[in-house]
CSV table of C-alpha atoms and ligand atoms in Angstrom, one decimal:
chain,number,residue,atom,x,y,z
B,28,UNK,CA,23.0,-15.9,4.0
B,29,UNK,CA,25.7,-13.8,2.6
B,30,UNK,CA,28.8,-15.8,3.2
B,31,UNK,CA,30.2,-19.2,1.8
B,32,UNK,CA,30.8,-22.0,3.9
B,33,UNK,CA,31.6,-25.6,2.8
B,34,UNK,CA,31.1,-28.7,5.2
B,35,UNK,CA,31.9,-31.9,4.8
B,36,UNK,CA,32.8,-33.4,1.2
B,37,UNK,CA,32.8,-32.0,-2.1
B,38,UNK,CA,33.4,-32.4,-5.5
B,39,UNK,CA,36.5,-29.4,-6.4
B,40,UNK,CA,34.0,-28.3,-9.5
B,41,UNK,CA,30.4,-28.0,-9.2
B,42,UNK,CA,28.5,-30.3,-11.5
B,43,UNK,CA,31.2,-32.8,-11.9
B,44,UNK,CA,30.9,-36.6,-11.7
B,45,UNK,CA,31.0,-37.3,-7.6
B,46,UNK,CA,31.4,-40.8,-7.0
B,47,UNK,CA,30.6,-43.1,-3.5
B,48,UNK,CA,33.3,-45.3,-2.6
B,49,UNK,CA,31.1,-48.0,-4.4
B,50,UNK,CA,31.5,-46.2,-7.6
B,51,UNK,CA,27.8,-44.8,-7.8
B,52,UNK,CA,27.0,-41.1,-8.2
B,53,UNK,CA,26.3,-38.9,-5.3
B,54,UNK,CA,23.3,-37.2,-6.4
B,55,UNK,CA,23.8,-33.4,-6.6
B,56,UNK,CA,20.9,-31.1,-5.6
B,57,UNK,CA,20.7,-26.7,-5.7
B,58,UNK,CA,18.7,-25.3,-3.1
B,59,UNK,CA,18.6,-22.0,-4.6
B,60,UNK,CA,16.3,-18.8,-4.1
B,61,UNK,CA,14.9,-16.6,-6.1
B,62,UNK,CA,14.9,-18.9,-9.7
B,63,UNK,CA,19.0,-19.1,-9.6
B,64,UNK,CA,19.5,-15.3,-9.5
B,65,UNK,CA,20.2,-15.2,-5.4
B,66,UNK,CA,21.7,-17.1,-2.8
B,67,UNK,CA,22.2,-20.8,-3.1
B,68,UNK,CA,23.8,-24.2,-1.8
B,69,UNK,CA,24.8,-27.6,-3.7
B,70,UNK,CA,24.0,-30.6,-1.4
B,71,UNK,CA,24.9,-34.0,-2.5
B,72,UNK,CA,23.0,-36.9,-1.1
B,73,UNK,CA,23.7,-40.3,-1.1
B,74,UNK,CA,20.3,-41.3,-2.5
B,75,UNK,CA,17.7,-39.5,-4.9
B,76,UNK,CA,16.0,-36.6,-3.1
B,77,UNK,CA,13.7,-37.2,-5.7
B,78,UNK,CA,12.6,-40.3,-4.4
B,79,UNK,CA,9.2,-40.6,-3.1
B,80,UNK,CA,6.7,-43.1,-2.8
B,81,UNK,CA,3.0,-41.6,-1.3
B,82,UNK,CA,1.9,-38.5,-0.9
B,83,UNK,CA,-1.5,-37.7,1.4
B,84,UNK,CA,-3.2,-34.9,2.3
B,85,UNK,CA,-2.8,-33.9,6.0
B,86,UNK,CA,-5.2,-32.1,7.8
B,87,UNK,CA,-3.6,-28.8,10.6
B,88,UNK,CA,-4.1,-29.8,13.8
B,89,UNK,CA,-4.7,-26.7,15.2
B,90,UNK,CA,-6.6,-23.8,14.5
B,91,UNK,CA,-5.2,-21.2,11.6
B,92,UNK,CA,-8.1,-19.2,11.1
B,93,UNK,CA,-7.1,-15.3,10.9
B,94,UNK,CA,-10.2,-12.3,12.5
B,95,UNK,CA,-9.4,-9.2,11.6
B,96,UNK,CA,-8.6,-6.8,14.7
B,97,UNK,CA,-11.9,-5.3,15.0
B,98,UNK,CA,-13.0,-3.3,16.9
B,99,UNK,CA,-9.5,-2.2,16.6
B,100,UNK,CA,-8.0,-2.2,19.7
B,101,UNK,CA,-4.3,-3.0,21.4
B,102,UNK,CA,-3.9,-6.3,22.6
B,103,UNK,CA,-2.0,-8.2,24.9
B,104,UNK,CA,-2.0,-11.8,24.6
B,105,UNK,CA,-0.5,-14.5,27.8
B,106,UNK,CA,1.8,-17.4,25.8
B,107,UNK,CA,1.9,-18.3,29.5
B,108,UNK,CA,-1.5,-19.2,29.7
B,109,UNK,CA,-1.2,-21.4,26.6
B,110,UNK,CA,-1.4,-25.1,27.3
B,111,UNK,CA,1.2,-27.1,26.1
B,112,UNK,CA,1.3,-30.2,23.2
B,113,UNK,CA,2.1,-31.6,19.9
B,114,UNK,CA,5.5,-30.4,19.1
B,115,UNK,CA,7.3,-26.9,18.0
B,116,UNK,CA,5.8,-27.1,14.3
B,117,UNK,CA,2.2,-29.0,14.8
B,118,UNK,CA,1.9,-27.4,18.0
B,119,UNK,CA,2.1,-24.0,17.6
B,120,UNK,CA,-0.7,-21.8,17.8
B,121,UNK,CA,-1.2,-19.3,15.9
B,122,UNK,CA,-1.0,-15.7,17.7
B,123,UNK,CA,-1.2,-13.1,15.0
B,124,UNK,CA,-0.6,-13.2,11.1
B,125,UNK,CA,-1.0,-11.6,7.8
B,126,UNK,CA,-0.4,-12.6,4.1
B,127,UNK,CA,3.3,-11.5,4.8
B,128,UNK,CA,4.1,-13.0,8.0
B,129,UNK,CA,2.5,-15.5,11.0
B,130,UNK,CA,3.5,-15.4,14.8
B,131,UNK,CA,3.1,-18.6,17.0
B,132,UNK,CA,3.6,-19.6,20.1
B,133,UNK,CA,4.8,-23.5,21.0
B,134,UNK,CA,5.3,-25.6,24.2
B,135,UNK,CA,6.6,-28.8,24.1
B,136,UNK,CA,9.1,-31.5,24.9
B,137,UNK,CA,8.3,-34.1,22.3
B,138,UNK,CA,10.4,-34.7,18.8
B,139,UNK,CA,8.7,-33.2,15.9
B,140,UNK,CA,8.7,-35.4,12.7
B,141,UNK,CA,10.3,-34.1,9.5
B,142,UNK,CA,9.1,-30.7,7.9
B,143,UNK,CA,9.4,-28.8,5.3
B,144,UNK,CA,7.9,-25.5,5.4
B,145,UNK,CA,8.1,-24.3,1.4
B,146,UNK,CA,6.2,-21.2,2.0
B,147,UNK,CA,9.1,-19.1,3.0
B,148,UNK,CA,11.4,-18.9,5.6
B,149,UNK,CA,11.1,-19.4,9.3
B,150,UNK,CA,12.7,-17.3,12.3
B,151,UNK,CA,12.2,-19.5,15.4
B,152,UNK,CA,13.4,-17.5,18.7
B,153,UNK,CA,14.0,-20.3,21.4
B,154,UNK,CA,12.6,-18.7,24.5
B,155,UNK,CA,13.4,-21.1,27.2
B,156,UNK,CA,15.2,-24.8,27.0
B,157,UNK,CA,17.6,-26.5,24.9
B,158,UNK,CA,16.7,-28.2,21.3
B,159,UNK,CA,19.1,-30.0,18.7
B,160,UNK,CA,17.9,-28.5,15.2
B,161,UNK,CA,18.5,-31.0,12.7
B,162,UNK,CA,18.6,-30.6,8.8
B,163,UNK,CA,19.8,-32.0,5.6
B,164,UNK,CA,22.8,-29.6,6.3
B,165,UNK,CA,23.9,-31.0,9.5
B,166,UNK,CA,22.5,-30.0,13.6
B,167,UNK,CA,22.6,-26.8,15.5
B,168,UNK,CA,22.3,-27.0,19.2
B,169,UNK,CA,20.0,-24.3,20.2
B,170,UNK,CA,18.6,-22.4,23.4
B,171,UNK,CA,17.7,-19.9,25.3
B,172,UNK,CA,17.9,-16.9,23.2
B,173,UNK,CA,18.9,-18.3,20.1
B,174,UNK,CA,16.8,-17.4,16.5
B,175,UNK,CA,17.0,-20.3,14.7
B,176,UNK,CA,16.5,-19.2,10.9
B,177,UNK,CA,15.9,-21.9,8.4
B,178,UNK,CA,15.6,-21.3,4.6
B,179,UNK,CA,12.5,-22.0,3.2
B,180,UNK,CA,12.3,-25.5,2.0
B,181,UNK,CA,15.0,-26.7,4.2
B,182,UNK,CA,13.6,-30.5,5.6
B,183,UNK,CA,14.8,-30.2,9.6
B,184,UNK,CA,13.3,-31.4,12.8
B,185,UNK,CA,13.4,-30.3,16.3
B,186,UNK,CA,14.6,-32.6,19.0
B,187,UNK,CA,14.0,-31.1,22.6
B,188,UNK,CA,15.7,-31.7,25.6
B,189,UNK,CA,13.2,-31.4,27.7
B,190,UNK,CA,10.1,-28.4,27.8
B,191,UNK,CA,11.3,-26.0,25.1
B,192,UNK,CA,9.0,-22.5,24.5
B,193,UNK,CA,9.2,-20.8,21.5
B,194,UNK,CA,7.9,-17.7,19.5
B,195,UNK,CA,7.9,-19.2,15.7
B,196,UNK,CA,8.0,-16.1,12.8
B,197,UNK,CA,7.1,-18.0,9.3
B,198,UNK,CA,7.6,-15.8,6.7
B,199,UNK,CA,6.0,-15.6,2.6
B,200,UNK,CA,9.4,-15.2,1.9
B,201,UNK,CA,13.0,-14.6,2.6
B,202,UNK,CA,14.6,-13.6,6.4
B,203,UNK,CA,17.8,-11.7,6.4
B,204,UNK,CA,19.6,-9.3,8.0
B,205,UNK,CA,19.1,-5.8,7.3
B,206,UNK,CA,20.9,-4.5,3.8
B,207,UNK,CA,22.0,-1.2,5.2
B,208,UNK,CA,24.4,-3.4,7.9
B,209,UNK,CA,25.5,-5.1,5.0
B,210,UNK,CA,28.7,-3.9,2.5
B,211,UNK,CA,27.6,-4.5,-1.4
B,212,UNK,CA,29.2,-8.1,-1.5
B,213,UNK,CA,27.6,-9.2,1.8
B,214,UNK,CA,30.0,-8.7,4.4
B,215,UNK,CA,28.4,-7.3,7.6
B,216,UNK,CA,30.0,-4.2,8.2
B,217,UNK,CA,31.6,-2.3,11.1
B,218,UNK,CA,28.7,-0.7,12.5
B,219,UNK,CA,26.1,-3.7,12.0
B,220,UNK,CA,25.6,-4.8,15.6
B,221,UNK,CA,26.2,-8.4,14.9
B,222,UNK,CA,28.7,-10.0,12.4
B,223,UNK,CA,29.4,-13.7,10.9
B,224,UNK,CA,31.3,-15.0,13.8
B,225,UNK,CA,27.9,-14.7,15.9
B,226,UNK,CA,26.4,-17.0,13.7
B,227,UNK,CA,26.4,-20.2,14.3
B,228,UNK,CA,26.1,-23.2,11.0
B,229,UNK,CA,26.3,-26.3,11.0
B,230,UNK,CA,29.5,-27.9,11.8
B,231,UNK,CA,29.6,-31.3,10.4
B,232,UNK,CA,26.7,-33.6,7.6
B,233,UNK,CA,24.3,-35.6,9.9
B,234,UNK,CA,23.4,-39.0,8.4
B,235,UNK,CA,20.7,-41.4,9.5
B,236,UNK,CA,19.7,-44.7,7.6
B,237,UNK,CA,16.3,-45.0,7.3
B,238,UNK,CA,13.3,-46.2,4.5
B,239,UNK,CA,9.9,-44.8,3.9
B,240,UNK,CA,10.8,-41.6,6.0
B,241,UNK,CA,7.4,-39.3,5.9
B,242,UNK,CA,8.2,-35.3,5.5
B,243,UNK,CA,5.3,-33.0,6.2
B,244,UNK,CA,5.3,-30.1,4.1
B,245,UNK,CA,3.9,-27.0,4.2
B,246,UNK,CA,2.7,-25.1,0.8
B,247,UNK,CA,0.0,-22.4,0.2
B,248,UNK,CA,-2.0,-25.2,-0.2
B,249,UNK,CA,-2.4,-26.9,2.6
B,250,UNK,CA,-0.4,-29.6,4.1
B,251,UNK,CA,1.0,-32.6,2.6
B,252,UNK,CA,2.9,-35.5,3.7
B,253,UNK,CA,5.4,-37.0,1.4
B,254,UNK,CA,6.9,-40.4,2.0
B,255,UNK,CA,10.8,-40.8,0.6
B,256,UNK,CA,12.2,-43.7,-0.2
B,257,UNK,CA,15.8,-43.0,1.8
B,258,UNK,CA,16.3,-40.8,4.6
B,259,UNK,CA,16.0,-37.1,3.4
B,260,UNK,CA,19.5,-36.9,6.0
B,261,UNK,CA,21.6,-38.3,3.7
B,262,UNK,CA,23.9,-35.3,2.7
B,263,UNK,CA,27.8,-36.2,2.5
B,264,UNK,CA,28.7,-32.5,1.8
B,265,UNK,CA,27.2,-29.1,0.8
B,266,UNK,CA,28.6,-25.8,0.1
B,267,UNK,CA,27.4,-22.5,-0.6
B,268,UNK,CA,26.0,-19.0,0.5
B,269,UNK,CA,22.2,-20.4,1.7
B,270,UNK,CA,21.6,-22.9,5.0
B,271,UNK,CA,20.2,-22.4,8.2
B,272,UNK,CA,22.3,-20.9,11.1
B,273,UNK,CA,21.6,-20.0,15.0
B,274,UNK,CA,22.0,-15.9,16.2
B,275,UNK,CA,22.0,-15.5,20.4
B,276,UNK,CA,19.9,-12.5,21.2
B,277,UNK,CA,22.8,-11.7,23.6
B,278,UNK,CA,25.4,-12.0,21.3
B,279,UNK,CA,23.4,-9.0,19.8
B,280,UNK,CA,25.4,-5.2,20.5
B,281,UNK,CA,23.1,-2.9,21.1
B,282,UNK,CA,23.5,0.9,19.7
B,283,UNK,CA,22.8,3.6,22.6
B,284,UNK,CA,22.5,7.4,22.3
B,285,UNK,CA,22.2,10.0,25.1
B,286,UNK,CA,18.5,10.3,23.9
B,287,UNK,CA,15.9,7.9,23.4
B,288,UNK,CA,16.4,6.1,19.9
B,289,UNK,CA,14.0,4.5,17.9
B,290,UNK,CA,13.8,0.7,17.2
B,291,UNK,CA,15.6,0.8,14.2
B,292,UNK,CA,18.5,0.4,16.1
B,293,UNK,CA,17.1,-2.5,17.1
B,294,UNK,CA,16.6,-4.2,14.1
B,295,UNK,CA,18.3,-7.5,13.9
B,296,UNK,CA,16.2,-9.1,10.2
B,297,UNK,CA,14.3,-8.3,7.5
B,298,UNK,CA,11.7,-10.1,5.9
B,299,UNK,CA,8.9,-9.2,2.8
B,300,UNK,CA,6.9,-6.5,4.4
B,301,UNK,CA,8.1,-7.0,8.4
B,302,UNK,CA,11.5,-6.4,10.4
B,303,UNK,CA,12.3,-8.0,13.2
B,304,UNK,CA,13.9,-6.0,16.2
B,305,UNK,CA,15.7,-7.7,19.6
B,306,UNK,CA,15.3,-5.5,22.5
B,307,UNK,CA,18.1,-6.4,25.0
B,308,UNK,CA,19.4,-5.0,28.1
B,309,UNK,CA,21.5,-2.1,27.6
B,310,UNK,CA,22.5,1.5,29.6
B,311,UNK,CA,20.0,4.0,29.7
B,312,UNK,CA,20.0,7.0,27.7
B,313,UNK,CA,22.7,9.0,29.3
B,314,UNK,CA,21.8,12.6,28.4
B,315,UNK,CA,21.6,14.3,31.9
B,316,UNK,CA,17.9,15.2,30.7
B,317,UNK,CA,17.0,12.4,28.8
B,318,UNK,CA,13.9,10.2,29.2
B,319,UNK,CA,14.8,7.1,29.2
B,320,UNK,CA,11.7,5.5,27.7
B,321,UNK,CA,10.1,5.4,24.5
B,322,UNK,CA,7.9,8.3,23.5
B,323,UNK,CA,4.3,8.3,22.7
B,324,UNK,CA,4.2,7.2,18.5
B,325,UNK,CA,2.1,6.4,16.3
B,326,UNK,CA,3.7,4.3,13.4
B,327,UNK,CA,0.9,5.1,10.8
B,328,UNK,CA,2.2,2.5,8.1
B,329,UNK,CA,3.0,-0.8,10.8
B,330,UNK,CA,1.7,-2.9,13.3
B,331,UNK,CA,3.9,-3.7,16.5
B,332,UNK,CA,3.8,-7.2,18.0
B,333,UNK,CA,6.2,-7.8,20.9
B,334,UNK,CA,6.8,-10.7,22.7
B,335,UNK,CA,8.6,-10.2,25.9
B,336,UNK,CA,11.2,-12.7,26.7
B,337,UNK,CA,12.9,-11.4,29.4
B,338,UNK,CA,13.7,-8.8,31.9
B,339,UNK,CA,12.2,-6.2,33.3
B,340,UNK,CA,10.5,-4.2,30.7
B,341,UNK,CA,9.5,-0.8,32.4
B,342,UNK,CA,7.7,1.2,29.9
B,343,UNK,CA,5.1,-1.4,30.4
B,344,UNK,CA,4.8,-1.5,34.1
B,345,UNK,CA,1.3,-1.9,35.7
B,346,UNK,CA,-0.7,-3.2,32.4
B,347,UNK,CA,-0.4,-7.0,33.2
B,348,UNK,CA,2.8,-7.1,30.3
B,349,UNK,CA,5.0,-10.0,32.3
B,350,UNK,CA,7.9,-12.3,30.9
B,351,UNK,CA,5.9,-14.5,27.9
B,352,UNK,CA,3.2,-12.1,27.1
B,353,UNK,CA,2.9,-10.6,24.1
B,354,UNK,CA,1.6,-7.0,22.8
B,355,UNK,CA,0.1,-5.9,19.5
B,356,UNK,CA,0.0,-2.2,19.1
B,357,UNK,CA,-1.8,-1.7,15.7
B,358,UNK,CA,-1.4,1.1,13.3
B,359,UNK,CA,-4.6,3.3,14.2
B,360,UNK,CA,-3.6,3.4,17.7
B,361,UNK,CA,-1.4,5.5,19.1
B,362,UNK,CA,0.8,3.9,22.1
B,363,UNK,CA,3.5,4.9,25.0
B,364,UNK,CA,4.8,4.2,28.5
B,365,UNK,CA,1.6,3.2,30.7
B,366,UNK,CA,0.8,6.2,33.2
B,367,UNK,CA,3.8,6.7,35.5
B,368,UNK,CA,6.6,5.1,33.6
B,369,UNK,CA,8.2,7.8,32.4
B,370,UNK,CA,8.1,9.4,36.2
B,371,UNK,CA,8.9,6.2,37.6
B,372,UNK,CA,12.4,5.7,35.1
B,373,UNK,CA,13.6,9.1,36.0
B,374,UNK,CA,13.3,8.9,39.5
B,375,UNK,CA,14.8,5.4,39.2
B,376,UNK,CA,18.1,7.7,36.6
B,377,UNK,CA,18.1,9.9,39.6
B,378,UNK,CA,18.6,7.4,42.3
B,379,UNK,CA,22.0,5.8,40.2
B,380,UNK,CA,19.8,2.9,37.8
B,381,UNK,CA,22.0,2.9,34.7
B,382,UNK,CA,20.5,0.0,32.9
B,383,UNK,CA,17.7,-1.8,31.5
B,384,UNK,CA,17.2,-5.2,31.7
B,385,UNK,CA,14.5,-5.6,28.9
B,386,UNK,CA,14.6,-8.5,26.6
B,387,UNK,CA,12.3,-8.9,23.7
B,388,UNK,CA,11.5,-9.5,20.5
B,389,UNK,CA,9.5,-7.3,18.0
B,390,UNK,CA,8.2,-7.7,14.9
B,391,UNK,CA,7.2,-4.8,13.3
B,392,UNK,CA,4.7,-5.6,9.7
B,393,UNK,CA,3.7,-3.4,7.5
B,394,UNK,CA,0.3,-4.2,6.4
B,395,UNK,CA,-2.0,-5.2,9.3
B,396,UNK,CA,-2.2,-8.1,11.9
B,397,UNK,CA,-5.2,-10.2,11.8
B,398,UNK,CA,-5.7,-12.0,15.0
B,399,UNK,CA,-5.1,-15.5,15.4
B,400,UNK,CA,-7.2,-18.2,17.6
B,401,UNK,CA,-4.0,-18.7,20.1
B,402,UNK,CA,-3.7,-15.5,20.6
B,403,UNK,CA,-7.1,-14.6,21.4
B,404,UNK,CA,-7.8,-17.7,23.5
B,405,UNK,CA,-5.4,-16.2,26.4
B,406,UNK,CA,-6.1,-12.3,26.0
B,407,UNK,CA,-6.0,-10.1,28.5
B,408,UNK,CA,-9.6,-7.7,27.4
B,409,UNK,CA,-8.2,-4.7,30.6
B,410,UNK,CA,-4.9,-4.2,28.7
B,411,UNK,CA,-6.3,-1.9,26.0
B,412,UNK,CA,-7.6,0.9,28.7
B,413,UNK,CA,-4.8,0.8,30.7
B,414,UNK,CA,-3.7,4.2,29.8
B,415,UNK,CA,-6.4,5.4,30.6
B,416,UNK,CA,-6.6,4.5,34.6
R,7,FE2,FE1,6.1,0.9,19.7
């Protein structure tokens, strides 16, 4: 993240003796990207992070086998036909993926254990319910709405209250928001359509005592399970410019023209070879002619996968697309409003509808999707020729 931010104790210099109030050392650990040359955050722990006792192989407990999508073909996939289980990191199952970037879909209500996910970073949209994030830098209480993004390598678990859904984006690298809303030194600037103060950090360190706490971690690898000796939630203060934070998909402005614009404007992150884009509900294009609906496209260098999260999303209307499903329009494909949307939108303009309610979230990748086994265990096989009807 671009911005500082310090919470709980320090030490006034970095790397300078910091003592517990037993006269011990506070151990002093950077979590820094890119090999000390980007962002970066000192934590200081009361034990070792170093500290670990067993390490064992762990096998994924649910399927993470990628097809390519062949014959190619749009897709729509039903999250709400997925059954629910494990928790929001074993249970996800995997939608869509590529080398670059993974899409899952979780249901659950039960505590997940302690991960670490040191592939890259993870954007986790919290479709419906209410979940406490916690991390070695301190809680964020999430819900509906809310992308949680955590840095990669960042030990957190998610506590529900209650059923939580979710639409998990793990990246081979880093999640930020898009350089061109950002000024040269970071600050988000006047026309990015969200700014620091809609971010929400951690507010306070979050300690709990505890010996021989397991940590699952992810690598390219596989999946391991370490076993520290303390509680990896040990941290008495951390500051610095990387650490996870909470945006609210409504707290998100959109940017409207009197003609259709593209999604661009819509762009909210960026990751290695994806963007990610929040539709949200916004006035119509307001040119007396305009229509009010995307045009036909072909995007010849990405693939589209949209998860719909809420609203009323019209270009869509008649294929089946309702709140949870999810569409992948790949590049070789050329995709629009379903027959009658465009007719339908204008007559809607003409009778006084200024708005659209539409709510979703797109991620956009630039090398192809591959399909995953979650995905294709709940797709709908009429949504590719419902053009053509
Ligand atoms: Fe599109």
């Amino acid at each position: 993240m671009p911005y500082y931010r310090v919470v709980g104790e320090v030490p006034r210099k970095r790397h300078v003796q910091f003592r517990r109030p037993d006269g011990g050392l506070y151990a002093e650990e950077l979590m820094g990207e890119e090999g000390f040359s980007s962002d970066s955050s000192l934590l200081y722990h009361r034990h070792l992070p170093t500290a670990i006792i067993k390490a064992e192989a762990v096998e994924p407990t649910t399927a993470t086998a990628l097809t390519p999508n062949l014959p190619l073909s749009p897709r729509h996939f039903r999250t709400q036909d997925l059954p629910a289980g494990g928790d929001l990191v074993t249970g996800r199952g995997l939608l869509a993926g590529n080398a670059d970037v993974r899409m899952s879909y979780a249901a659950s209500e039960t505590p997940s254990e302690l991960y670490r996910n040191s592939m890259g970073d993870e954007c986790v949209y919290i479709a419906s319910g209410r979940v406490r994030f916690e991390s070695t830098y301190g809680a964020i209480e999430a819900g509906e709405g809310d992308y949680v993004v955590i840095p990669t390598g960042t030990i957190h678990r998610w506590v529900p209250q209650g059923r939580v859904t979710a639409f998990a984006i793990e990246a081979a690298g880093h999640i930020r928001p898009p350089k061109r809303y950002l000024s040269t030194h970071g600050q988000f600037l006047e026309h990015a359509p969200y700014c620091e103060r809609d971010l929400r950090t951690p507010q306070e360190t979050l300690t709990v005592e505890g010996e021989e706490v397991p940590v699952l971690v992810r690598t390219r690898g596989g999946l391991t399970r370490l076993v520290y000796r303390n509680h990896p939630f040990d941290v008495v203060g951390w500051d610095g410019c990387l650490y996870p934070y909470a945006f609210n998909i409504n707290d998100f402005e959109p940017i409207v023209k009197r003609t259709h614009a593209p999604p661009p404007v819509h762009q909210t992150f960026e990751g290695p070879n994806f963007v990610i884009c929040s539709f949200c509900p916004r006035p119509l294009d307001f040119h007396p002619d305009a229509v009010p609906i995307p045009y036909n496209h072909h995007n010849v260098d990405s693939d589209e996968l949209m998860f719909y999260a809420g609203g009323d999303y019209t270009a869509r209307k008649g294929s089946g697309i309702d709140v949870g499903s999810i569409s992948l329009h790949p590049a070789g494909f050329t995709h629009g409003p379903q027959p009658g949307a465009v007719e339908a939108v204008i007559e809607a303009v003409r009778q006084g509808h200024t708005e659209t309610s539409e709510l979703a979230v797109m991620v956009d990748t630039f090398r192809p999707l591959d399909l995953g086994p979650a995905g294709l265990s709940v797709e709908d096989p009429a949504y590719a020729w419902t053009w053509a009807r």
